[in-house]
């Protein structure tokens, strides 16, 4: 007698979870694009320096990237491009 009751409660909970899950847009439109160029140098202490460009609202905004770390030996660099989503206000982009 308890098994059908537990089964019914489990099915009801699963259906509630399925109907309350947030929906996602199938094809969100990008807010802009981004280009990043960064170099990291390490000899027990590491430092990285670089920057990039944010293309947003028909304009280009330059930003910088930097940081310090501990450990490692060598030099590395990164070049990346991509799309920016859900940027509704320029002040929401850190680094500008």
Tab-separated table of C-alpha atoms in Angstrom:
chain	number	residue	atom	x	y	z
A	1	UNK	CA	0.000	0.000	0.000
A	2	UNK	CA	2.887	2.422	0.701
A	3	UNK	CA	4.687	1.777	-2.599
A	4	UNK	CA	1.935	3.260	-4.820
A	5	UNK	CA	1.723	6.310	-2.540
A	6	UNK	CA	5.507	6.864	-2.641
A	7	UNK	CA	5.507	6.341	-6.390
A	8	UNK	CA	2.747	8.911	-6.800
A	9	UNK	CA	4.600	11.474	-4.664
A	10	UNK	CA	7.834	10.892	-6.619
A	11	UNK	CA	6.065	11.379	-9.960
A	12	UNK	CA	4.373	14.551	-8.706
A	13	UNK	CA	7.705	15.982	-7.495
A	14	UNK	CA	9.419	15.182	-10.795
A	15	UNK	CA	6.661	16.825	-12.806
A	16	UNK	CA	6.837	19.945	-10.606
A	17	UNK	CA	10.597	20.170	-11.156
A	18	UNK	CA	10.180	19.784	-14.899
A	19	UNK	CA	7.616	22.580	-15.116
A	20	UNK	CA	9.477	25.050	-12.858
A	21	UNK	CA	12.877	24.806	-14.573
A	22	UNK	CA	13.891	28.070	-16.267
A	23	UNK	CA	13.735	28.020	-20.027
A	24	UNK	CA	16.690	29.066	-22.151
A	25	UNK	CA	16.585	30.901	-25.435
A	26	UNK	CA	17.344	28.602	-28.322
A	27	UNK	CA	19.460	31.096	-30.265
A	28	UNK	CA	20.503	34.044	-28.079
A	29	UNK	CA	21.843	37.062	-29.967
A	30	UNK	CA	25.361	38.187	-29.015
A	31	UNK	CA	25.749	41.637	-27.450
A	32	UNK	CA	29.173	42.147	-29.015
A	33	UNK	CA	32.531	40.540	-29.692
A	34	UNK	CA	35.839	40.421	-27.832
A	35	UNK	CA	39.513	40.023	-28.757
A	36	UNK	CA	42.137	39.118	-26.120
A	37	UNK	CA	45.933	39.075	-26.329
A	38	UNK	CA	47.929	38.125	-23.217
A	39	UNK	CA	51.509	37.080	-22.384
A	40	UNK	CA	52.650	35.389	-19.186
A	41	UNK	CA	56.272	35.146	-18.019
A	42	UNK	CA	57.245	32.902	-15.115
A	43	UNK	CA	60.450	32.144	-13.233
A	44	UNK	CA	59.212	30.951	-9.829
A	45	UNK	CA	57.124	34.139	-9.732
A	46	UNK	CA	54.816	34.786	-12.680
A	47	UNK	CA	53.329	37.901	-14.138
A	48	UNK	CA	50.861	38.345	-16.944
A	49	UNK	CA	50.173	41.394	-19.015
A	50	UNK	CA	47.875	41.929	-21.920
A	51	UNK	CA	44.665	43.442	-23.050
A	52	UNK	CA	41.962	43.328	-25.565
A	53	UNK	CA	39.179	45.038	-27.397
A	54	UNK	CA	35.472	44.873	-26.734
A	55	UNK	CA	33.287	45.644	-29.742
A	56	UNK	CA	29.938	46.755	-28.342
A	57	UNK	CA	27.222	49.081	-29.588
A	58	UNK	CA	29.090	49.951	-32.771
A	59	UNK	CA	32.174	51.162	-30.862
A	60	UNK	CA	35.488	49.596	-29.818
A	61	UNK	CA	36.651	49.759	-26.181
A	62	UNK	CA	40.200	48.852	-25.107
A	63	UNK	CA	40.786	47.070	-21.792
A	64	UNK	CA	43.820	45.690	-19.980
A	65	UNK	CA	44.519	42.374	-18.258
A	66	UNK	CA	47.219	41.787	-15.667
A	67	UNK	CA	48.060	39.617	-12.739
A	68	UNK	CA	50.722	38.025	-10.553
A	69	UNK	CA	51.226	34.432	-9.528
A	70	UNK	CA	53.624	32.011	-7.899
A	71	UNK	CA	55.366	29.083	-9.555
A	72	UNK	CA	56.293	27.991	-13.016
A	73	UNK	CA	59.063	28.561	-15.517
A	74	UNK	CA	58.594	29.788	-19.076
A	75	UNK	CA	56.740	32.151	-21.341
A	76	UNK	CA	53.265	31.639	-22.740
A	77	UNK	CA	50.873	33.713	-24.755
A	78	UNK	CA	47.235	33.549	-25.706
A	79	UNK	CA	45.218	35.033	-28.528
A	80	UNK	CA	41.464	34.606	-28.342
A	81	UNK	CA	38.298	35.935	-29.943
A	82	UNK	CA	34.707	35.302	-29.077
A	83	UNK	CA	31.201	36.583	-28.674
A	84	UNK	CA	29.813	38.383	-25.634
A	85	UNK	CA	26.300	37.557	-24.444
A	86	UNK	CA	23.891	39.280	-22.036
A	87	UNK	CA	25.873	42.525	-21.814
A	88	UNK	CA	23.131	45.108	-21.425
A	89	UNK	CA	25.243	47.965	-20.096
A	90	UNK	CA	28.893	48.826	-20.749
A	91	UNK	CA	29.490	49.346	-17.031
A	92	UNK	CA	28.749	45.638	-16.469
A	93	UNK	CA	32.005	44.724	-18.283
A	94	UNK	CA	34.857	44.597	-15.750
A	95	UNK	CA	38.076	46.322	-16.749
A	96	UNK	CA	36.640	49.322	-18.577
